[in-house]
Amino acid sequence: MAATIKWWQQAVVYQVYPRSFQDTNHDGIGDLKGITAHLDYLKQLGIDVIWLNPIYRSPNDDNGYDISDYQQIAADFGTMADFDELLQAAHDRGLKIIMDLVVNHTSDEHPWFKRSRQDRTNQYRDFYFWRSGNGKKAPNNWDAAFGGSAWQYDEQTQQYYLHTFSTKQPDLNWENPTLRESVYTMMTWWLNKGVDGFRMDVINQISKLPGLPDGPLKPHSQFGDARVTNGPRVHEFLQEMNQEVLSQFDIMTVGETHGVTPADALKYAGADQHELDMVFEFQHLRLDNSQHGLGKWSTRKTPLVALKKVISDWQVGLEGRAWNSLFWNNHDTPRAVSRFGDDRPAYRVRSAKMLATCLHLLQGTPYIYQGEELGMTDAHFTELASYRDIESLNAYRDLVTERQLLSPADMMARLAARSRDNSRTPMQWDTEVNAGFSDAAPWLTVNPNYRQINAAAALADPDSVWYYYQHLIQLRHQYPLVTLGSFELLWADDPQVFLYARQWEGWTWLVCCNFTAETLSRPLDQYLTPTAKCLISNYGEQQPNKLRPYEAWVYQLA
């Protein structure tokens, strides 16, 4: 069975948000040369693949997810020569690089869209969704993900265009075969350049429901609405993409797919489907959503029993048939230790290690978001002026200023808990000015706790979160059980402890994680025989039938 393992199944991916990683040209914005400068840091950590958030030319309405030229580098990040240098330097170190592919939409400043909006009859008109409204009424009742209508009226041609995100992000019409061929040509260009794959942004939105009908609910009150996701031709499009492009290269692909279940994932990433290698699912990130119709804007904590069920459903549902992606956080979510752990100084390190243990011993490909290996925390901004994220600012205007559903203080608490800017604050390298990220004013405020939490301090401390991550990565690379073993959830109804077993060829590993700040008593001796061997722990040897606050350990039983 080991002979059938794909390289990306044993890999660990490190996500770099270029704007916040390292500035080298003194403008307060991270750049490609900054990533190249830290490749040895990443190599030492032990990761295999770097995923770059978008670095393409963009007016930056949505931090690069509004692309105006797919084959040029944004000036903020450098030049194509800088990218070529980064790619070569990574490959020289045995590291692979995957690009963020954003093809559900472009920027309204992309040449395709500029030509599209010139008149109603040009050849690019059908690259996008243009529709006539009814007077001042939009073509349908869809809402955009960032608030407001999903339709924008254009005076020049007196029609509306569809944008399921910002007004500056018009959706591409994948029903048009010329559009699809243009996308495939662009993808092939990057792969011929030597990139090692793609993370595909909202890729399950590329097929809309025919006719774009009204819905009984606002489609983007939460992602996953049937009118804009998992559409009737999405698998046809992805199979065509695979045949025309992906199958021609030894690469990895992962699709961002809101609103999918394990059954859906078998269609997108099933071993015999010829579409994607894996998908990002978000069920585990919705368990703490608002219970009052406000979507992600909540201060609730994730209930552990529900979290365990979602993870178990995916582990069991995909085993032997598809492949899981494993992640606690990314550029669109709060920091893991603040959301699922405990970022108070007394518990931050323990809970960060506990969360890492829980995730990295599951079956799938783990994704580490930059700074996660340091135990970086949410920003805890207290002023609206500190935020830069378009989604956060639009939500404040909608919920506080316009609809007055929340008080300013209540909304600020929800932003502090859920804003995307929590994960986008600059990487904390050392105790120098701006955490060593830049000697100029950063585009987004540095988290003040950088004097305590930074890479220099972590590398100097053998007991740091950083070295714990390095050890977990080594375990994954060393033991086939982590890649190939089956998963079994134990104590499914325990609201405080996540206990599971991994088994492969007669070997059993037991993974135990205390998700609380309490010391717990549990009958663990029934599993831990005298011959059990501790492989990793955030405390050291386990105490008989006790779990200390945020304790985590992995034992090999046989």
CSV table of N, CA and C in Angstrom, one decimal, residues 43 58 63 66 176 282 388 395 411 522 545:
chain,number,residue,atom,x,y,z
A,43,LYS,N,12.5,25.5,6.0
A,43,LYS,CA,13.2,24.2,5.8
A,43,LYS,C,13.6,23.6,7.1
A,58,SER,N,-3.0,43.4,-8.9
A,58,SER,CA,-4.4,43.6,-8.4
A,58,SER,C,-4.5,45.0,-7.8
A,63,ASN,N,-7.5,42.4,-0.9
A,63,ASN,CA,-6.1,41.9,-0.6
A,63,ASN,C,-5.6,40.8,-1.6
A,66,ASP,N,-8.7,40.0,-6.0
A,66,ASP,CA,-9.3,40.7,-7.1
A,66,ASP,C,-8.2,40.9,-8.1
A,176,ASN,N,-19.0,29.6,-20.6
A,176,ASN,CA,-18.4,30.1,-21.9
A,176,ASN,C,-17.1,29.2,-22.1
A,282,PHE,N,-15.4,23.3,5.7
A,282,PHE,CA,-15.5,24.4,6.7
A,282,PHE,C,-16.6,24.1,7.7
A,388,ARG,N,-8.5,46.6,8.5
A,388,ARG,CA,-8.4,46.9,7.1
A,388,ARG,C,-9.2,46.0,6.2
A,395,ALA,N,-19.3,44.6,7.3
A,395,ALA,CA,-20.2,44.1,8.3
A,395,ALA,C,-20.5,45.1,9.4
A,411,MET,N,-20.5,44.8,18.4
A,411,MET,CA,-19.9,44.4,17.1
A,411,MET,C,-18.3,44.4,17.2
A,522,ARG,N,-9.8,10.9,34.3
A,522,ARG,CA,-10.4,10.0,33.2
A,522,ARG,C,-9.8,8.6,33.4
A,545,ASN,N,-4.4,8.5,35.1
A,545,ASN,CA,-5.8,8.8,35.1
A,545,ASN,C,-6.0,10.3,35.3
